[in-house]
Amino acid sequence: MTHITQTPPTSAIRARGLTKVYGSGEAAVHALRGVDVDVATGAFTAIMGPSGSGKSTLLHLLAGLDGATAGGVWLGETELTALGDTALTRLRRDRVGFVFQQFNLLPMFTAEQNITLPLEIAGRPLDRAWFDTLVSTLGLGDRLDHRPSELSGGQQQRVAIARALVTRPDVVFADEPTGNLDSRAGAQVLSFLRTSVRELGRTIVMVTHDPSAAAYADRVLLLADGLIAGDIADPTPESVLAGLDALRALDEVH
Amino acid sequence: MLRLTLAQMRRSIGRLAAAGIAIMIGAAFVAATLLSGEVLTRTTYDAAASQYGDADLVITQATLADSDLAALAAVDGVQAVQPLDTGGADLTGPGGHAWVTVAGRADDPRLDAVSATDGSLPAADDEIALPERVADQLGVGIGDQVQSTVQSWAADATQPTDHLSTLRVVGLVDAPSAFLSDGGVAVVTKSVAHDWLALSWGGQDVTYWSASVTLAPGTSTADATTRISQLLDGTGTLVRTRDEQAAANAAELSGSTWALTGVVLGFAAVALLVASLVIANTFQVLVAQRTRTLALLRCVGAERRQLQRGVLIEATLLGLATSAAGVLLGIGLVQATLTVLGDTTDVPLPSTITMTPAVVLVPLLVGTLVTVLASLAPARAATRVAPLAALRPADTSVHQRSGRVRAWLAGVLVVVGAGGLALGMAVATAMSMPLGLVVGMLGGTLSFVGVMVGAVFWVPGLLARLGRLGGRSAAARLAAANAVRNPRRVATTSGALFIGVTLVAMMSTGAASVTRTFTSELNSHYPVDVVLESVAMDSDGNPALPSDLVDEVSAVDGVAASAVVQQAVGLTVTGPDGDQTSVDVYAGDATALAGVLNDADQAAALGDGTILLGESDAASLGVGVGDRVPVTGPDGVLDLEVTATDSAMAMVTTSTLAGLDHGAPASDLWLALAPGADPTSAVTDIQDITGAETDVVVQVIGLAVERAFFQRVVDTLLAVVVGLLGVAVVIAMVGVTNTLSLSVLERRRESATLRAIGMTRAQLRSSLAIEGLLVALVGTLVGALLGIVYGWIGAQILLSEVTSVALAVPWRDLGLVLLVAVAAGLLASVLPARSATRTPPVEALASE
């Protein structure tokens, strides 16, 4: 194993010995049991696993939303696990983007206001050219004046993606981004995420339980019982399914 | 269903409790008001009873001669009779003189209304017992002597005759509440009291209006009453027991007691109205939050009626619990007040409260009723939850369009109300003030209700506009957007505050306008601060001021200037049409008068060859400023120019008067008090000086005191009213906090999202602070503005008969209200902000 201070320049995010325990004593739940992960810059990574495998917890810890019980997370050169709340908040504001399952748009703001909200919070000026690129890439041009309640689920999630990308973050974390969408809208959102990586040079980490969604990624990490249980490069729906089946078979042996 | 309702209540206990505070305060207000009414009535009763000592029977509306008293005493079973009519005497001691009410000793000690606190009651005809305050005033103690003066008027006399005697002080007596307003009652023997009363009757036989009676042990009260009534048959005399009589006396007074209670209950109603808005809001939010549960219940077969009943039961339980707490609070407050007052003042208040069923039941019922009524609309909303809502994702964004009917209603009410106000002013000026007041009040109420009904339209717009002033920062923009996202809720919240603030602003604006109007009015009514008028005669039979008095009085602390004034009685002024009128003219040195006159215009108008006339004299003569009138006095006729027609009295300069009546006595001393001097203490000091003058009587007329008293009455009334209305404002503030925390609860996911995408805790906190501030400011600003308008119109109507009204804005009071609103708005955001910033950003990712 390499020494932890030697960060490979191609790693956008790195975790070593990541452990998370909820509760204590007999009721303790070991969500993560020492996970090592490297996410490459400019890649679209999917994290998969059965429910209870710890995939959501891993996302929370990688994104600096929750503290680890042990181990460390690095975003580029910054050790997240050493930061306080305000520093973490700043980091999320400036270097991380989020896409949520429930979209989480603010209902009283228009699509445009929702997209530019992170910049407003940071007090940073809007890069008009970047904004226009995002809007045209995501096909939101004629929807900017609409409020979330006037948008379809797929449109709302595209607004959410634009909001996550508007600050040009180092990493975008997406938590089941297609969980609330029908398959057509879901496919659209996923191809937008892949476009963001391939054409706009972003780094995306996505948690999903849908093998066909995971197949849009460059790489799939399989998680089981709080440990990395598989790593599939250039996945297809079939290879992902096969990996999951292998996990299940492993489970049944236990 | 009941079990479910209770379980739901338990889950939202915090929210309910917060809203319950509003009802609790309202119920406490009602309970305290009713209790205070009871205390007042009881105090009145005790005061009425105290003058009868321990009498068994009281005879009133009688015409009892001495012989009747003797006959009464001889009635079978009657032990003693004591006439209740009191006389009076002027007492002089080394410290000065004082006029006291005098009562005689009773044959039966049980009939003595007062008892000795020190020494004893008089036993001999040269003895007297004094109330402590009177003894202090005269500068005497037990064993010292006082001189009494009783005046009698012979049938054909033009002057009273003084009857002097010297008495020894043998005791000090307490002052029972019945005699408090007279400063207590002095006690002499029965015969002396009778003699003095006879003197004041001018030699006629004394008859008494009322008497108290004690009965021999074992005598039946009813039998004795019958016998006495038979004796006094046919004279319309009333014979009652002491308690009956006291109750009858108290009833006469307590009419006003209950009127007062009624007015205060009106303020309690305002507080309860505001509380009902808070409750309505809370239940609306609770129902909205429970949409999923309610829909689920509908899915598993609950009927609409059952859901509605659930909300109503919840409201009833909440109303009962919080009203009960309110009653306890009210009782506690009144008892605490009584305890504190009992220790610090000598007002005879009962030491404990008297509980009546009404004190408990009325607030309990009213509080519960208000809560249930306020929850009716939310209960109906609960029935409108479709079973399908259980299957839809929760959507907290509510964007109701408010009905066109509401807009029309609000518009019509405002327009008609404004018309009523205008009409009220016109009617008050042209026809009669009371009618105008009624029309104006009706118009005011209508327009106010209209503004309230329309709140849902103007509150959001105003909030958005105010929010833009808050700056372009993310926190401010978020606050503004959040504040208006539920127009109806924010309208109710702001509306609750708006009611209280409007009424406070109206009252203080009205009071300020009345005060300012009267300040100019008072300057002509009370031209000088203090007037000393000598009633003593010098050797020529003219009233004169003792020469050393001027110097002594001028040296009194607070006296800034003085002017000796001559008074010429009965000079004749002839008008242009030949009308003549007899006028008393005052004259002084022009410079000295300028120093004491309150109205600078009058002082400037005074010069040699001019005369200032009073309004009525000028009107009856038909003269105006600039006219010349011949004035005739014993020493000649002068043609004088009228330079003022609004003076309180006719005034000329000394040199002018010399040509009319050069011998007019210098009988008055006019004084000006230094600005800021306490008129009461200055006048008391002056009275001490004049009281010590034993050979002349100088009447001190403290116009400044009267004026200060007037000002104090207005200030006190205003403070009381504002205090009472303040309760409504406090309740509204509870509402702002409650609405804000409910909204924050609803926005948990949003708060978490904001934190996840990089909003710091401080930014989130300041956003909520700005939101609280905006909501509080909108209600306050509009309330203050509307209050000023109502206050002005009210003052205009009330004073329409008096004079032209000077409108005033009570900037200090309004500033204070605004400050309180700002502070409360910020404070209201503290608790919600704590819970919002504690929301971990992970919650944004939670799926439910």
PDB file of N, CA and C in Angstrom, chain B residues 400 402 454-468 480-481 483-492 494 774 778:
ATOM      1  N   GLN B 400     -51.510  29.132  -3.107  1.00  0.00           N
ATOM      2  CA  GLN B 400     -52.943  29.304  -3.315  1.00  0.00           C
ATOM      3  C   GLN B 400     -53.209  30.629  -4.000  1.00  0.00           C
ATOM      4  N   SER B 402     -55.849  33.532  -3.986  1.00  0.00           N
ATOM      5  CA  SER B 402     -56.946  33.926  -3.114  1.00  0.00           C
ATOM      6  C   SER B 402     -58.089  34.446  -3.945  1.00  0.00           C
ATOM      7  N   GLY B 454     -58.096  41.959   3.367  1.00  0.00           N
ATOM      8  CA  GLY B 454     -57.242  42.087   2.186  1.00  0.00           C
ATOM      9  C   GLY B 454     -55.773  41.843   2.473  1.00  0.00           C
ATOM     10  N   ALA B 455     -55.463  41.487   3.740  1.00  0.00           N
ATOM     11  CA  ALA B 455     -54.052  41.324   4.119  1.00  0.00           C
ATOM     12  C   ALA B 455     -53.334  40.360   3.197  1.00  0.00           C
ATOM     13  N   VAL B 456     -54.071  39.330   2.741  1.00  0.00           N
ATOM     14  CA  VAL B 456     -53.441  38.311   1.906  1.00  0.00           C
ATOM     15  C   VAL B 456     -52.964  38.903   0.580  1.00  0.00           C
ATOM     16  N   PHE B 457     -53.517  40.070   0.203  1.00  0.00           N
ATOM     17  CA  PHE B 457     -53.065  40.704  -1.034  1.00  0.00           C
ATOM     18  C   PHE B 457     -51.912  41.666  -0.799  1.00  0.00           C
ATOM     19  N   TRP B 458     -52.030  42.491   0.257  1.00  0.00           N
ATOM     20  CA  TRP B 458     -50.989  43.512   0.391  1.00  0.00           C
ATOM     21  C   TRP B 458     -49.774  43.048   1.176  1.00  0.00           C
ATOM     22  N   VAL B 459     -49.942  42.072   2.066  1.00  0.00           N
ATOM     23  CA  VAL B 459     -48.791  41.646   2.869  1.00  0.00           C
ATOM     24  C   VAL B 459     -47.665  41.067   1.994  1.00  0.00           C
ATOM     25  N   PRO B 460     -47.972  40.087   1.097  1.00  0.00           N
ATOM     26  CA  PRO B 460     -46.879  39.522   0.296  1.00  0.00           C
ATOM     27  C   PRO B 460     -46.182  40.571  -0.572  1.00  0.00           C
ATOM     28  N   GLY B 461     -46.988  41.451  -1.223  1.00  0.00           N
ATOM     29  CA  GLY B 461     -46.398  42.468  -2.082  1.00  0.00           C
ATOM     30  C   GLY B 461     -45.458  43.372  -1.302  1.00  0.00           C
ATOM     31  N   LEU B 462     -45.948  43.784  -0.129  1.00  0.00           N
ATOM     32  CA  LEU B 462     -45.158  44.682   0.704  1.00  0.00           C
ATOM     33  C   LEU B 462     -43.899  43.983   1.205  1.00  0.00           C
ATOM     34  N   LEU B 463     -44.057  42.694   1.550  1.00  0.00           N
ATOM     35  CA  LEU B 463     -42.908  41.910   2.019  1.00  0.00           C
ATOM     36  C   LEU B 463     -41.843  41.851   0.927  1.00  0.00           C
ATOM     37  N   ALA B 464     -42.293  41.601  -0.307  1.00  0.00           N
ATOM     38  CA  ALA B 464     -41.339  41.494  -1.408  1.00  0.00           C
ATOM     39  C   ALA B 464     -40.595  42.811  -1.577  1.00  0.00           C
ATOM     40  N   ARG B 465     -41.358  43.914  -1.477  1.00  0.00           N
ATOM     41  CA  ARG B 465     -40.745  45.229  -1.663  1.00  0.00           C
ATOM     42  C   ARG B 465     -39.760  45.531  -0.534  1.00  0.00           C
ATOM     43  N   LEU B 466     -40.194  45.230   0.711  1.00  0.00           N
ATOM     44  CA  LEU B 466     -39.319  45.436   1.869  1.00  0.00           C
ATOM     45  C   LEU B 466     -38.083  44.555   1.755  1.00  0.00           C
ATOM     46  N   GLY B 467     -38.312  43.299   1.278  1.00  0.00           N
ATOM     47  CA  GLY B 467     -37.218  42.349   1.170  1.00  0.00           C
ATOM     48  C   GLY B 467     -36.138  42.857   0.238  1.00  0.00           C
ATOM     49  N   ARG B 468     -36.563  43.604  -0.791  1.00  0.00           N
ATOM     50  CA  ARG B 468     -35.587  44.123  -1.738  1.00  0.00           C
ATOM     51  C   ARG B 468     -34.675  45.148  -1.062  1.00  0.00           C
ATOM     52  N   ALA B 480     -36.512  36.876   1.862  1.00  0.00           N
ATOM     53  CA  ALA B 480     -37.645  37.525   1.213  1.00  0.00           C
ATOM     54  C   ALA B 480     -38.498  36.502   0.476  1.00  0.00           C
ATOM     55  N   ALA B 481     -37.835  35.569  -0.216  1.00  0.00           N
ATOM     56  CA  ALA B 481     -38.571  34.563  -0.976  1.00  0.00           C
ATOM     57  C   ALA B 481     -39.334  33.636  -0.045  1.00  0.00           C
ATOM     58  N   ALA B 483     -40.384  34.332   2.966  1.00  0.00           N
ATOM     59  CA  ALA B 483     -41.431  35.042   3.701  1.00  0.00           C
ATOM     60  C   ALA B 483     -42.751  35.059   2.931  1.00  0.00           C
ATOM     61  N   VAL B 484     -42.677  35.112   1.607  1.00  0.00           N
ATOM     62  CA  VAL B 484     -43.912  35.276   0.831  1.00  0.00           C
ATOM     63  C   VAL B 484     -44.402  33.967   0.219  1.00  0.00           C
ATOM     64  N   ARG B 485     -43.751  32.851   0.538  1.00  0.00           N
ATOM     65  CA  ARG B 485     -44.127  31.641  -0.193  1.00  0.00           C
ATOM     66  C   ARG B 485     -45.480  31.102   0.214  1.00  0.00           C
ATOM     67  N   ASN B 486     -45.939  31.442   1.420  1.00  0.00           N
ATOM     68  CA  ASN B 486     -47.295  31.048   1.808  1.00  0.00           C
ATOM     69  C   ASN B 486     -48.075  32.300   2.183  1.00  0.00           C
ATOM     70  N   PRO B 487     -48.676  32.964   1.178  1.00  0.00           N
ATOM     71  CA  PRO B 487     -49.269  34.296   1.395  1.00  0.00           C
ATOM     72  C   PRO B 487     -50.284  34.317   2.529  1.00  0.00           C
ATOM     73  N   ARG B 488     -51.122  33.263   2.588  1.00  0.00           N
ATOM     74  CA  ARG B 488     -52.186  33.312   3.583  1.00  0.00           C
ATOM     75  C   ARG B 488     -51.612  33.241   4.990  1.00  0.00           C
ATOM     76  N   ARG B 489     -50.632  32.358   5.150  1.00  0.00           N
ATOM     77  CA  ARG B 489     -50.052  32.193   6.485  1.00  0.00           C
ATOM     78  C   ARG B 489     -49.360  33.475   6.946  1.00  0.00           C
ATOM     79  N   VAL B 490     -48.566  34.051   6.050  1.00  0.00           N
ATOM     80  CA  VAL B 490     -47.825  35.240   6.452  1.00  0.00           C
ATOM     81  C   VAL B 490     -48.788  36.416   6.642  1.00  0.00           C
ATOM     82  N   ALA B 491     -49.886  36.412   5.870  1.00  0.00           N
ATOM     83  CA  ALA B 491     -50.876  37.479   6.032  1.00  0.00           C
ATOM     84  C   ALA B 491     -51.512  37.386   7.419  1.00  0.00           C
ATOM     85  N   THR B 492     -51.842  36.172   7.855  1.00  0.00           N
ATOM     86  CA  THR B 492     -52.436  36.009   9.175  1.00  0.00           C
ATOM     87  C   THR B 492     -51.444  36.410  10.263  1.00  0.00           C
ATOM     88  N   SER B 494     -48.756  38.453  10.056  1.00  0.00           N
ATOM     89  CA  SER B 494     -48.575  39.904  10.066  1.00  0.00           C
ATOM     90  C   SER B 494     -49.838  40.588  10.556  1.00  0.00           C
ATOM     91  N   LEU B 774     -38.718  40.865   8.603  1.00  0.00           N
ATOM     92  CA  LEU B 774     -39.617  41.307   7.539  1.00  0.00           C
ATOM     93  C   LEU B 774     -41.076  41.142   7.957  1.00  0.00           C
ATOM     94  N   VAL B 778     -43.577  44.395   8.486  1.00  0.00           N
ATOM     95  CA  VAL B 778     -44.733  44.681   7.625  1.00  0.00           C
ATOM     96  C   VAL B 778     -45.957  45.003   8.482  1.00  0.00           C
TER      97      VAL B 778
END
